[in-house]
PDB file of C-alpha atoms and ligand atoms in Angstrom:
ATOM      1  CA  VAL A  82     -75.919 153.705 190.494  1.00  0.00           C
ATOM      2  CA  SER A  83     -75.397 151.503 193.516  1.00  0.00           C
ATOM      3  CA  LEU A  84     -74.961 153.259 196.761  1.00  0.00           C
ATOM      4  CA  THR A  85     -72.174 151.367 199.377  1.00  0.00           C
ATOM      5  CA  LEU A  86     -73.190 152.459 202.858  1.00  0.00           C
ATOM      6  CA  VAL A  87     -70.089 152.704 204.951  1.00  0.00           C
ATOM      7  CA  ALA A  88     -70.074 153.191 208.524  1.00  0.00           C
ATOM      8  CA  GLU A  89     -68.900 156.474 209.822  1.00  0.00           C
ATOM      9  CA  HIS A  90     -66.246 154.512 212.417  1.00  0.00           C
ATOM     10  CA  LEU A  91     -64.384 150.847 211.452  1.00  0.00           C
ATOM     11  CA  LEU A  92     -63.381 150.760 214.641  1.00  0.00           C
ATOM     12  CA  ALA A  93     -66.169 149.992 217.838  1.00  0.00           C
ATOM     13  CA  ALA A  94     -65.605 152.342 221.161  1.00  0.00           C
ATOM     14  CA  ASP A  95     -64.486 148.626 223.240  1.00  0.00           C
ATOM     15  CA  GLU A  96     -62.118 148.239 220.296  1.00  0.00           C
ATOM     16  CA  PRO A  97     -58.281 148.344 220.227  1.00  0.00           C
ATOM     17  CA  GLY A  98     -57.121 151.371 218.545  1.00  0.00           C
ATOM     18  CA  PRO A  99     -55.317 151.191 215.232  1.00  0.00           C
ATOM     19  CA  PHE A 100     -51.931 150.689 217.144  1.00  0.00           C
ATOM     20  CA  GLU A 101     -50.553 150.264 220.186  1.00  0.00           C
ATOM     21  CA  LEU A 102     -46.952 151.705 221.441  1.00  0.00           C
ATOM     22  CA  VAL A 103     -44.948 149.849 224.207  1.00  0.00           C
ATOM     23  CA  ASN A 104     -42.749 151.182 226.594  1.00  0.00           C
ATOM     24  CA  PRO A 105     -42.612 154.805 225.135  1.00  0.00           C
ATOM     25  CA  GLU A 106     -39.962 155.852 227.651  1.00  0.00           C
ATOM     26  CA  GLY A 107     -37.642 153.027 226.011  1.00  0.00           C
ATOM     27  CA  ARG A 108     -33.739 154.032 226.393  1.00  0.00           C
ATOM     28  CA  SER A 109     -32.300 152.086 223.655  1.00  0.00           C
ATOM     29  CA  SER A 110     -31.311 153.687 220.041  1.00  0.00           C
ATOM     30  CA  ILE A 111     -33.343 151.579 218.925  1.00  0.00           C
ATOM     31  CA  VAL A 112     -36.792 151.979 217.331  1.00  0.00           C
ATOM     32  CA  LEU A 113     -38.873 148.910 217.235  1.00  0.00           C
ATOM     33  CA  VAL A 114     -41.774 148.368 214.880  1.00  0.00           C
ATOM     34  CA  CYS A 115     -43.868 145.476 214.324  1.00  0.00           C
ATOM     35  CA  ASP A 116     -46.584 146.079 211.115  1.00  0.00           C
ATOM     36  CA  HIS A 117     -48.042 142.917 210.552  1.00  0.00           C
ATOM     37  CA  ALA A 118     -48.182 141.888 214.654  1.00  0.00           C
ATOM     38  CA  SER A 119     -51.902 140.577 213.885  1.00  0.00           C
ATOM     39  CA  ASN A 120     -54.748 139.197 212.272  1.00  0.00           C
ATOM     40  CA  ARG A 121     -57.674 141.194 213.894  1.00  0.00           C
ATOM     41  CA  VAL A 122     -60.228 142.165 211.686  1.00  0.00           C
ATOM     42  CA  PRO A 123     -62.611 145.381 212.771  1.00  0.00           C
ATOM     43  CA  ARG A 124     -66.270 143.723 213.888  1.00  0.00           C
ATOM     44  CA  SER A 125     -67.861 146.257 211.413  1.00  0.00           C
ATOM     45  CA  LEU A 126     -66.135 144.332 208.684  1.00  0.00           C
ATOM     46  CA  GLY A 127     -66.959 140.719 209.424  1.00  0.00           C
ATOM     47  CA  THR A 128     -64.636 138.036 209.115  1.00  0.00           C
ATOM     48  CA  LEU A 129     -64.164 139.018 205.283  1.00  0.00           C
ATOM     49  CA  GLY A 130     -65.872 136.238 203.967  1.00  0.00           C
ATOM     50  CA  LEU A 131     -62.473 134.241 205.280  1.00  0.00           C
ATOM     51  CA  ASP A 132     -62.968 131.521 207.420  1.00  0.00           C
ATOM     52  CA  GLU A 133     -60.900 130.869 210.745  1.00  0.00           C
ATOM     53  CA  GLU A 134     -58.250 129.313 208.973  1.00  0.00           C
ATOM     54  CA  GLN A 135     -57.069 131.448 206.868  1.00  0.00           C
ATOM     55  CA  LEU A 136     -57.863 133.749 209.241  1.00  0.00           C
ATOM     56  CA  GLN A 137     -54.960 132.280 211.590  1.00  0.00           C
ATOM     57  CA  SER A 138     -52.772 131.792 208.321  1.00  0.00           C
ATOM     58  CA  HIS A 139     -50.281 134.010 207.263  1.00  0.00           C
ATOM     59  CA  ILE A 140     -51.820 135.808 204.659  1.00  0.00           C
ATOM     60  CA  ALA A 141     -53.894 137.649 207.533  1.00  0.00           C
ATOM     61  CA  TRP A 142     -50.320 138.719 209.544  1.00  0.00           C
ATOM     62  CA  ASP A 143     -46.504 137.638 210.937  1.00  0.00           C
ATOM     63  CA  PRO A 144     -47.405 134.495 213.137  1.00  0.00           C
ATOM     64  CA  GLY A 145     -45.098 135.275 216.155  1.00  0.00           C
ATOM     65  CA  SER A 146     -43.559 138.732 215.209  1.00  0.00           C
ATOM     66  CA  ALA A 147     -45.171 140.444 217.840  1.00  0.00           C
ATOM     67  CA  GLU A 148     -44.247 138.030 220.172  1.00  0.00           C
ATOM     68  CA  LEU A 149     -40.798 138.167 219.211  1.00  0.00           C
ATOM     69  CA  ALA A 150     -40.758 141.975 219.169  1.00  0.00           C
ATOM     70  CA  ARG A 151     -42.131 142.446 222.462  1.00  0.00           C
ATOM     71  CA  LYS A 152     -39.341 140.150 223.863  1.00  0.00           C
ATOM     72  CA  LEU A 153     -36.990 142.360 222.156  1.00  0.00           C
ATOM     73  CA  SER A 154     -38.560 145.736 223.398  1.00  0.00           C
ATOM     74  CA  ALA A 155     -37.746 144.405 227.248  1.00  0.00           C
ATOM     75  CA  LYS A 156     -34.372 143.161 226.409  1.00  0.00           C
ATOM     76  CA  LEU A 157     -33.344 146.296 224.931  1.00  0.00           C
ATOM     77  CA  ASP A 158     -35.320 148.329 226.684  1.00  0.00           C
ATOM     78  CA  ALA A 159     -36.424 149.506 223.108  1.00  0.00           C
ATOM     79  CA  THR A 160     -39.468 151.580 222.820  1.00  0.00           C
ATOM     80  CA  LEU A 161     -41.895 149.073 220.295  1.00  0.00           C
ATOM     81  CA  LEU A 162     -45.311 150.098 217.706  1.00  0.00           C
ATOM     82  CA  LEU A 163     -47.542 147.211 216.808  1.00  0.00           C
ATOM     83  CA  SER A 164     -50.531 147.822 214.691  1.00  0.00           C
ATOM     84  CA  ASN A 165     -53.197 145.925 215.947  1.00  0.00           C
ATOM     85  CA  TYR A 166     -54.938 145.315 212.884  1.00  0.00           C
ATOM     86  CA  SER A 167     -54.751 142.340 210.129  1.00  0.00           C
ATOM     87  CA  ARG A 168     -53.073 143.681 206.966  1.00  0.00           C
ATOM     88  CA  LEU A 169     -55.725 141.879 204.767  1.00  0.00           C
ATOM     89  CA  ILE A 170     -57.276 145.267 205.686  1.00  0.00           C
ATOM     90  CA  ILE A 171     -54.510 147.275 205.091  1.00  0.00           C
ATOM     91  CA  ASP A 172     -51.411 146.207 204.563  1.00  0.00           C
ATOM     92  CA  CYS A 173     -49.317 148.869 207.092  1.00  0.00           C
ATOM     93  CA  ASN A 174     -45.768 148.037 204.882  1.00  0.00           C
ATOM     94  CA  ARG A 175     -48.038 149.209 201.733  1.00  0.00           C
ATOM     95  CA  SER A 176     -48.391 152.133 200.067  1.00  0.00           C
ATOM     96  CA  PRO A 177     -50.936 153.375 199.979  1.00  0.00           C
ATOM     97  CA  GLY A 178     -52.914 153.080 196.469  1.00  0.00           C
ATOM     98  CA  GLU A 179     -51.188 150.613 195.692  1.00  0.00           C
ATOM     99  CA  ALA A 180     -52.856 147.044 194.160  1.00  0.00           C
ATOM    100  CA  ASP A 181     -51.522 145.393 197.478  1.00  0.00           C
ATOM    101  CA  SER A 182     -52.360 147.894 199.687  1.00  0.00           C
ATOM    102  CA  ILE A 183     -55.941 146.370 200.443  1.00  0.00           C
ATOM    103  CA  PRO A 184     -55.441 143.175 198.608  1.00  0.00           C
ATOM    104  CA  ALA A 185     -58.340 141.187 196.615  1.00  0.00           C
ATOM    105  CA  GLN A 186     -56.178 137.865 196.798  1.00  0.00           C
ATOM    106  CA  SER A 187     -53.079 136.636 198.862  1.00  0.00           C
ATOM    107  CA  ALA A 188     -51.033 133.472 198.339  1.00  0.00           C
ATOM    108  CA  GLY A 189     -54.138 132.368 195.942  1.00  0.00           C
ATOM    109  CA  ILE A 190     -57.012 133.122 198.159  1.00  0.00           C
ATOM    110  CA  GLU A 191     -59.380 135.572 197.790  1.00  0.00           C
ATOM    111  CA  ILE A 192     -60.272 137.865 199.740  1.00  0.00           C
ATOM    112  CA  PRO A 193     -64.406 138.546 199.607  1.00  0.00           C
ATOM    113  CA  GLY A 194     -64.184 141.396 201.558  1.00  0.00           C
ATOM    114  CA  ASN A 195     -61.529 143.004 199.274  1.00  0.00           C
ATOM    115  CA  GLN A 196     -63.355 142.299 196.085  1.00  0.00           C
ATOM    116  CA  ASP A 197     -64.850 145.406 194.849  1.00  0.00           C
ATOM    117  CA  LEU A 198     -64.143 148.362 197.007  1.00  0.00           C
ATOM    118  CA  THR A 199     -65.154 151.966 196.253  1.00  0.00           C
ATOM    119  CA  GLU A 200     -62.730 154.611 197.014  1.00  0.00           C
ATOM    120  CA  GLN A 201     -64.473 155.655 200.252  1.00  0.00           C
ATOM    121  CA  ASP A 202     -63.776 152.262 201.841  1.00  0.00           C
ATOM    122  CA  ALA A 203     -60.663 152.400 200.896  1.00  0.00           C
ATOM    123  CA  ASN A 204     -59.869 155.745 202.469  1.00  0.00           C
ATOM    124  CA  GLN A 205     -61.884 154.895 205.260  1.00  0.00           C
ATOM    125  CA  ARG A 206     -59.133 151.749 206.263  1.00  0.00           C
ATOM    126  CA  ARG A 207     -56.404 154.556 205.077  1.00  0.00           C
ATOM    127  CA  GLN A 208     -57.814 156.878 207.794  1.00  0.00           C
ATOM    128  CA  GLN A 209     -58.430 154.986 210.259  1.00  0.00           C
ATOM    129  CA  LEU A 210     -55.787 151.978 210.250  1.00  0.00           C
ATOM    130  CA  PHE A 211     -53.113 153.385 208.529  1.00  0.00           C
ATOM    131  CA  ASP A 212     -52.388 157.327 208.741  1.00  0.00           C
ATOM    132  CA  PRO A 213     -52.642 156.276 212.782  1.00  0.00           C
ATOM    133  CA  TYR A 214     -49.969 153.727 212.770  1.00  0.00           C
ATOM    134  CA  GLN A 215     -47.593 155.758 210.315  1.00  0.00           C
ATOM    135  CA  GLN A 216     -48.443 158.909 212.168  1.00  0.00           C
ATOM    136  CA  ALA A 217     -46.920 157.488 215.829  1.00  0.00           C
ATOM    137  CA  ILE A 218     -44.592 156.089 213.961  1.00  0.00           C
ATOM    138  CA  SER A 219     -43.155 159.621 212.969  1.00  0.00           C
ATOM    139  CA  ASN A 220     -44.287 161.241 215.795  1.00  0.00           C
ATOM    140  CA  LEU A 221     -42.177 159.380 217.710  1.00  0.00           C
ATOM    141  CA  LEU A 222     -39.297 159.195 215.492  1.00  0.00           C
ATOM    142  CA  ASP A 223     -39.435 163.029 215.135  1.00  0.00           C
ATOM    143  CA  SER A 224     -39.673 163.310 219.168  1.00  0.00           C
ATOM    144  CA  ARG A 225     -36.232 161.622 219.491  1.00  0.00           C
ATOM    145  CA  ASN A 226     -34.475 164.283 217.849  1.00  0.00           C
ATOM    146  CA  SER A 227     -31.127 162.230 217.473  1.00  0.00           C
ATOM    147  CA  GLY A 228     -29.677 161.102 214.809  1.00  0.00           C
ATOM    148  CA  SER A 229     -28.474 157.681 216.328  1.00  0.00           C
ATOM    149  CA  THR A 230     -32.233 156.350 216.385  1.00  0.00           C
ATOM    150  CA  LYS A 231     -32.616 152.555 214.851  1.00  0.00           C
ATOM    151  CA  LEU A 232     -35.078 151.939 213.170  1.00  0.00           C
ATOM    152  CA  LEU A 233     -35.338 147.920 213.547  1.00  0.00           C
ATOM    153  CA  SER A 234     -38.824 146.373 212.086  1.00  0.00           C
ATOM    154  CA  ILE A 235     -39.892 142.780 213.091  1.00  0.00           C
ATOM    155  CA  HIS A 236     -41.466 140.753 210.306  1.00  0.00           C
ATOM    156  CA  SER A 237     -42.054 136.886 209.707  1.00  0.00           C
ATOM    157  CA  PHE A 238     -42.312 134.765 207.008  1.00  0.00           C
ATOM    158  CA  THR A 239     -43.979 131.282 205.974  1.00  0.00           C
ATOM    159  CA  PRO A 240     -41.287 127.782 206.139  1.00  0.00           C
ATOM    160  CA  VAL A 241     -42.905 127.502 202.070  1.00  0.00           C
ATOM    161  CA  LEU A 242     -43.771 128.840 199.545  1.00  0.00           C
ATOM    162  CA  ASN A 243     -44.736 127.824 196.012  1.00  0.00           C
ATOM    163  CA  GLN A 244     -44.017 124.322 196.968  1.00  0.00           C
ATOM    164  CA  GLN A 245     -40.344 125.418 197.785  1.00  0.00           C
ATOM    165  CA  GLN A 246     -38.914 125.045 201.123  1.00  0.00           C
ATOM    166  CA  ARG A 247     -37.440 128.477 202.695  1.00  0.00           C
ATOM    167  CA  PRO A 248     -34.085 127.618 204.214  1.00  0.00           C
ATOM    168  CA  TRP A 249     -33.286 130.774 205.819  1.00  0.00           C
ATOM    169  CA  ALA A 250     -33.984 130.333 209.719  1.00  0.00           C
ATOM    170  CA  MET A 251     -34.412 134.249 209.293  1.00  0.00           C
ATOM    171  CA  GLY A 252     -33.440 136.695 207.207  1.00  0.00           C
ATOM    172  CA  VAL A 253     -31.463 140.266 207.584  1.00  0.00           C
ATOM    173  CA  CYS A 254     -33.219 142.283 204.954  1.00  0.00           C
ATOM    174  CA  TYR A 255     -31.825 146.302 203.613  1.00  0.00           C
ATOM    175  CA  ASP A 256     -31.575 148.681 201.026  1.00  0.00           C
ATOM    176  CA  HIS A 257     -29.603 151.487 201.706  1.00  0.00           C
ATOM    177  CA  SER A 258     -28.566 150.423 205.689  1.00  0.00           C
ATOM    178  CA  LYS A 259     -25.652 148.225 204.327  1.00  0.00           C
ATOM    179  CA  ASN A 260     -23.514 149.025 207.341  1.00  0.00           C
ATOM    180  CA  TRP A 261     -25.899 148.137 210.066  1.00  0.00           C
ATOM    181  CA  ALA A 262     -27.046 144.976 207.961  1.00  0.00           C
ATOM    182  CA  ARG A 263     -23.695 143.744 207.696  1.00  0.00           C
ATOM    183  CA  LYS A 264     -23.050 144.004 210.840  1.00  0.00           C
ATOM    184  CA  MET A 265     -25.781 142.438 212.231  1.00  0.00           C
ATOM    185  CA  LEU A 266     -24.801 139.434 209.854  1.00  0.00           C
ATOM    186  CA  ARG A 267     -21.943 139.152 210.896  1.00  0.00           C
ATOM    187  CA  GLU A 268     -22.642 139.086 213.901  1.00  0.00           C
ATOM    188  CA  LEU A 269     -25.656 136.709 213.960  1.00  0.00           C
ATOM    189  CA  ARG A 270     -22.959 134.328 211.738  1.00  0.00           C
ATOM    190  CA  LYS A 271     -20.553 134.009 214.552  1.00  0.00           C
ATOM    191  CA  ARG A 272     -23.114 133.091 216.782  1.00  0.00           C
ATOM    192  CA  THR A 273     -25.242 130.624 215.155  1.00  0.00           C
ATOM    193  CA  GLU A 274     -25.101 127.426 212.882  1.00  0.00           C
ATOM    194  CA  GLU A 275     -28.823 128.245 211.157  1.00  0.00           C
ATOM    195  CA  MET A 276     -28.708 130.075 207.859  1.00  0.00           C
ATOM    196  CA  ILE A 277     -29.055 133.370 208.133  1.00  0.00           C
ATOM    197  CA  GLY A 278     -29.973 135.181 204.860  1.00  0.00           C
ATOM    198  CA  ASP A 279     -28.677 138.085 203.431  1.00  0.00           C
ATOM    199  CA  ASN A 280     -31.761 140.140 201.813  1.00  0.00           C
ATOM    200  CA  GLN A 281     -33.156 136.551 201.756  1.00  0.00           C
ATOM    201  CA  PRO A 282     -36.232 135.583 201.795  1.00  0.00           C
ATOM    202  CA  TYR A 283     -36.672 139.602 200.855  1.00  0.00           C
ATOM    203  CA  SER A 284     -34.921 142.327 199.898  1.00  0.00           C
ATOM    204  CA  VAL A 285     -36.153 146.005 200.686  1.00  0.00           C
ATOM    205  CA  GLU A 286     -37.289 148.375 198.729  1.00  0.00           C
ATOM    206  CA  ASP A 287     -38.176 151.915 197.844  1.00  0.00           C
ATOM    207  CA  ASP A 288     -41.155 150.683 195.579  1.00  0.00           C
ATOM    208  CA  ILE A 289     -42.525 147.514 197.448  1.00  0.00           C
ATOM    209  CA  ASP A 290     -42.174 148.762 200.910  1.00  0.00           C
ATOM    210  CA  TYR A 291     -43.467 151.473 203.382  1.00  0.00           C
ATOM    211  CA  THR A 292     -42.487 151.538 207.094  1.00  0.00           C
ATOM    212  CA  ILE A 293     -38.252 151.020 206.509  1.00  0.00           C
ATOM    213  CA  PRO A 294     -38.005 153.622 203.434  1.00  0.00           C
ATOM    214  CA  VAL A 295     -40.748 155.925 204.474  1.00  0.00           C
ATOM    215  CA  GLN A 296     -40.279 156.448 207.950  1.00  0.00           C
ATOM    216  CA  GLY A 297     -36.310 155.147 208.102  1.00  0.00           C
ATOM    217  CA  GLU A 298     -34.295 155.690 205.379  1.00  0.00           C
ATOM    218  CA  LYS A 299     -36.083 159.081 204.452  1.00  0.00           C
ATOM    219  CA  ARG A 300     -35.101 160.247 208.004  1.00  0.00           C
ATOM    220  CA  GLY A 301     -31.454 159.536 207.312  1.00  0.00           C
ATOM    221  CA  LEU A 302     -32.138 156.747 209.821  1.00  0.00           C
ATOM    222  CA  SER A 303     -30.247 153.224 209.801  1.00  0.00           C
ATOM    223  CA  SER A 304     -33.019 150.538 208.913  1.00  0.00           C
ATOM    224  CA  VAL A 305     -32.903 147.321 208.631  1.00  0.00           C
ATOM    225  CA  MET A 306     -35.862 144.648 208.596  1.00  0.00           C
ATOM    226  CA  LEU A 307     -35.712 141.466 210.826  1.00  0.00           C
ATOM    227  CA  GLU A 308     -37.343 138.563 208.731  1.00  0.00           C
ATOM    228  CA  MET A 309     -38.036 135.175 211.253  1.00  0.00           C
ATOM    229  CA  ARG A 310     -39.029 131.624 209.751  1.00  0.00           C
ATOM    230  CA  GLN A 311     -42.629 131.283 211.684  1.00  0.00           C
ATOM    231  CA  ASP A 312     -41.591 127.657 212.339  1.00  0.00           C
ATOM    232  CA  LYS A 313     -38.694 129.203 214.002  1.00  0.00           C
ATOM    233  CA  LEU A 314     -40.906 131.007 216.619  1.00  0.00           C
ATOM    234  CA  ARG A 315     -43.463 127.669 217.953  1.00  0.00           C
ATOM    235  CA  ASP A 316     -42.927 128.810 221.305  1.00  0.00           C
ATOM    236  CA  ASP A 317     -42.316 130.707 224.665  1.00  0.00           C
ATOM    237  CA  VAL A 318     -38.637 129.203 224.963  1.00  0.00           C
ATOM    238  CA  ALA A 319     -37.254 129.538 221.213  1.00  0.00           C
ATOM    239  CA  VAL A 320     -38.835 133.011 220.464  1.00  0.00           C
ATOM    240  CA  GLN A 321     -37.131 134.394 223.661  1.00  0.00           C
ATOM    241  CA  ARG A 322     -33.359 132.482 222.249  1.00  0.00           C
ATOM    242  CA  TRP A 323     -33.961 134.053 218.899  1.00  0.00           C
ATOM    243  CA  CYS A 324     -34.840 137.257 221.180  1.00  0.00           C
ATOM    244  CA  ASN A 325     -31.319 136.767 223.553  1.00  0.00           C
ATOM    245  CA  LEU A 326     -29.498 136.497 220.018  1.00  0.00           C
ATOM    246  CA  ILE A 327     -30.635 139.081 217.842  1.00  0.00           C
ATOM    247  CA  ALA A 328     -29.928 141.728 221.325  1.00  0.00           C
ATOM    248  CA  GLU A 329     -26.607 140.534 221.309  1.00  0.00           C
ATOM    249  CA  CYS A 330     -26.106 141.538 217.667  1.00  0.00           C
ATOM    250  CA  CYS A 331     -27.937 144.410 216.849  1.00  0.00           C
ATOM    251  CA  GLY A 332     -26.073 146.747 218.773  1.00  0.00           C
TER     252      GLY A 332
HETATM  253 ZN1  LIG B 272     -44.346 140.784 207.616  1.00  0.00          ZN
END
């Protein structure tokens, strides 16, 4: 019998909490969430056995998504919740217990710190990172007590996947909220020559995604996920330009 020592607290007292709440009094009907905002790893988990380049890469987070979400929050006067830790610790947009919730490998890279985790390890990550983030979204949505609230989730995607160049600058991704998504698509396509994906590069699916189906759609809220290609968010000026465009089109 091998015993694994699990620290009681994943996060030290001087580390950020599991999530960040921005503009809690925002007056927009839109609530923004950013599941993959950060590549931070709790010190108690070291580097997960990865090098700095791997921890900076898209396997750890959605680069640029937090900047875009923050600018949108300011532009729309919308409340925003961001996860403060890497998706490699536990993915805040996957159901806990699923294989990709705590990935043993991602994009062909083995994650040494995620091999052979005990149930206790996995529960600790869930209870100290995933649950508080999702609970904050629940609390926020429940406190608004309004059927007019819409949930907009901000992600980014890598320009190349499996040697395939992805042509969309941005994707409007949805499942049940077709009216809102299609309106957004129409408005975006009126205003830009860039290719805007309709459920590309991803769609939203009940058995893959978590935040949109569970937090938004189960509450009956219009819920859409925006995916921005990462090279479109390369600097502040570019991020602001996309922010302004999205703000014009997401009403
Ligand atoms: Zn993402």
